[in-house]
PDB file of C-alpha atoms in Angstrom:
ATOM      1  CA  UNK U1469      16.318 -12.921  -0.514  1.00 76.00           C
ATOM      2  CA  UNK U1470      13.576 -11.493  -3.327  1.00 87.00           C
ATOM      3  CA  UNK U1471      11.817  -8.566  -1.349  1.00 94.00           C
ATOM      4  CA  UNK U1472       8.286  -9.151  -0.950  1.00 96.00           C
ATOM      5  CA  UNK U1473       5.638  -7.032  -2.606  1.00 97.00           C
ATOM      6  CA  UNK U1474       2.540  -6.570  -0.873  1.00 98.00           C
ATOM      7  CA  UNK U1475      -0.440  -4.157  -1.143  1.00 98.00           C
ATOM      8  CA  UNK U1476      -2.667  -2.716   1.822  1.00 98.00           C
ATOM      9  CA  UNK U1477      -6.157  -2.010   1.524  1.00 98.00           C
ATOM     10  CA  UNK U1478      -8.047   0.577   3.659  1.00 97.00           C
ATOM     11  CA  UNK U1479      -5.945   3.365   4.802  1.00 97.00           C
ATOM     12  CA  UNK U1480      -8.108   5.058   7.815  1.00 96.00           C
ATOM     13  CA  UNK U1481      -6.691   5.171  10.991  1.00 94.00           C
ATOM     14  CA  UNK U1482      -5.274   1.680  11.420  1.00 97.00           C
ATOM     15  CA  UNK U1483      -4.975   1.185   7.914  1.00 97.00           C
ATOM     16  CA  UNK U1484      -2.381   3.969   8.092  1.00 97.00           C
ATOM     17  CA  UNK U1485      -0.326   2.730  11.012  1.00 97.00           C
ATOM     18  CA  UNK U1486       0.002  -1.040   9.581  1.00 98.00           C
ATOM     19  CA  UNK U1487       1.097   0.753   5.715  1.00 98.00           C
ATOM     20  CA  UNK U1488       3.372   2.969   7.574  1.00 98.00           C
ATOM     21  CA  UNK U1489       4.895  -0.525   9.387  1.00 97.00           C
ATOM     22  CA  UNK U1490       4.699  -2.477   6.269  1.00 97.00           C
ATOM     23  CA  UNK U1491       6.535   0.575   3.906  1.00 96.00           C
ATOM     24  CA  UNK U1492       9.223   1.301   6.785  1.00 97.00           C
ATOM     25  CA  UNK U1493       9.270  -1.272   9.808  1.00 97.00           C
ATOM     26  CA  UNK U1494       9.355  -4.962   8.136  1.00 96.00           C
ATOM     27  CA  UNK U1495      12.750  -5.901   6.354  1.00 96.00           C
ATOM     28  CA  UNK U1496      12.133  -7.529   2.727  1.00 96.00           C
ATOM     29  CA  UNK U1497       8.644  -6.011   2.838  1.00 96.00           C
ATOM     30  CA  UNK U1498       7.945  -3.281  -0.062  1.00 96.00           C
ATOM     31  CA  UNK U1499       4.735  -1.485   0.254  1.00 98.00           C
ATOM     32  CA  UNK U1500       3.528  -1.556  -4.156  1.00 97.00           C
ATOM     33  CA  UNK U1501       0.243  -1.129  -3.443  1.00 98.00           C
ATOM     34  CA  UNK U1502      -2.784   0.772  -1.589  1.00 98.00           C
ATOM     35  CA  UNK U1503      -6.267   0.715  -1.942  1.00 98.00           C
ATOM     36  CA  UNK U1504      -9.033   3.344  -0.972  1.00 98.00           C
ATOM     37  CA  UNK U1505     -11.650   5.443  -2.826  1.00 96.00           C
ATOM     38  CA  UNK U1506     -10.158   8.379  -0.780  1.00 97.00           C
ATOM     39  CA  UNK U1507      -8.401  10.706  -2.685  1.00 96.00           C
ATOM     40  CA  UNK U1508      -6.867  11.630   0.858  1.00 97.00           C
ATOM     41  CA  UNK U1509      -5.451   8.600   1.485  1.00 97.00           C
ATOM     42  CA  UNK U1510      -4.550   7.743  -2.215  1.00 97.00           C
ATOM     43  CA  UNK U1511      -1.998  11.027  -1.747  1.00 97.00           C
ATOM     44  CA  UNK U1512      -1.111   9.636   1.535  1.00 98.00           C
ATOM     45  CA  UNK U1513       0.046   6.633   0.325  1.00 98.00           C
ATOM     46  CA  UNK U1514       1.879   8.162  -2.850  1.00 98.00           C
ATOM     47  CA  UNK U1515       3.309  11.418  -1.693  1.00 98.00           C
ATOM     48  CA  UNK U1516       4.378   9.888   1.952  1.00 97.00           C
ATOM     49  CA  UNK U1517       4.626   6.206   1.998  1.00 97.00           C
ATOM     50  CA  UNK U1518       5.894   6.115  -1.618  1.00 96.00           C
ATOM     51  CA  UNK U1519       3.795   3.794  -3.034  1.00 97.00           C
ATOM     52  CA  UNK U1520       3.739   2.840  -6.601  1.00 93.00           C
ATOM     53  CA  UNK U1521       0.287   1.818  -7.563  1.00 97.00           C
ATOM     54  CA  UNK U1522      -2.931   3.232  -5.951  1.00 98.00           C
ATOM     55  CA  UNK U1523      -6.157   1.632  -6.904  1.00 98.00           C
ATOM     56  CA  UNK U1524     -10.079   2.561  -5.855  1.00 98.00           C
ATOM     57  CA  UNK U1525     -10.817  -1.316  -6.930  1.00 98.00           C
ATOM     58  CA  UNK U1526     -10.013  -3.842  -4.769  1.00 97.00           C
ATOM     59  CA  UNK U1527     -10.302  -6.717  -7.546  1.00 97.00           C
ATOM     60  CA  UNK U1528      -7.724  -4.729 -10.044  1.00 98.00           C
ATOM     61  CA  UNK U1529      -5.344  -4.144  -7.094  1.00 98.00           C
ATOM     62  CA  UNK U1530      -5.418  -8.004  -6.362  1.00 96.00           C
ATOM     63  CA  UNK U1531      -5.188  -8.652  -9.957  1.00 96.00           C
ATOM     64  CA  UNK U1532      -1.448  -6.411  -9.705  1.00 95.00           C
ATOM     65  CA  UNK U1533       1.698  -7.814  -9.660  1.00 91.00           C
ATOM     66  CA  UNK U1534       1.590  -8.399  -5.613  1.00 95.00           C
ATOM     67  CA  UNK U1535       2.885 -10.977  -4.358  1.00 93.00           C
TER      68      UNK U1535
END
């Protein structure tokens, strides 16, 4: 089964606990892709959830290879 590659945008509070379910919980779920304009959360998402591609832009995120 292909692995399916999703992106998450918003990572406050809840944002944080769905990414963290998505990039460790779901089998054939891989967590490419976050979206925030908070730097925070942008090293959030890299440094602990190990997520490829970080975007401030909603539309360029979409626009990724997600799918």
């Amino acid at each position: 089964m292909k692995e399916l590659k999703v992106g998450i945008a918003g990572l406050g509070r809840l944002g944080r606990v769905h990414a963290q379910n998505l990039a460790y919980q779901i089998p054939g779920v891989k967590l490419s892709a976050a979206c925030t304009f908070v730097e925070e959360e942008l090293t959030f998402a890299k440094k602990d959830l190990g997520v490829s591609e970080v975007y401030t832009d909603f539309d360029q995120m979409i626009a990724s290879d997600l799918d």
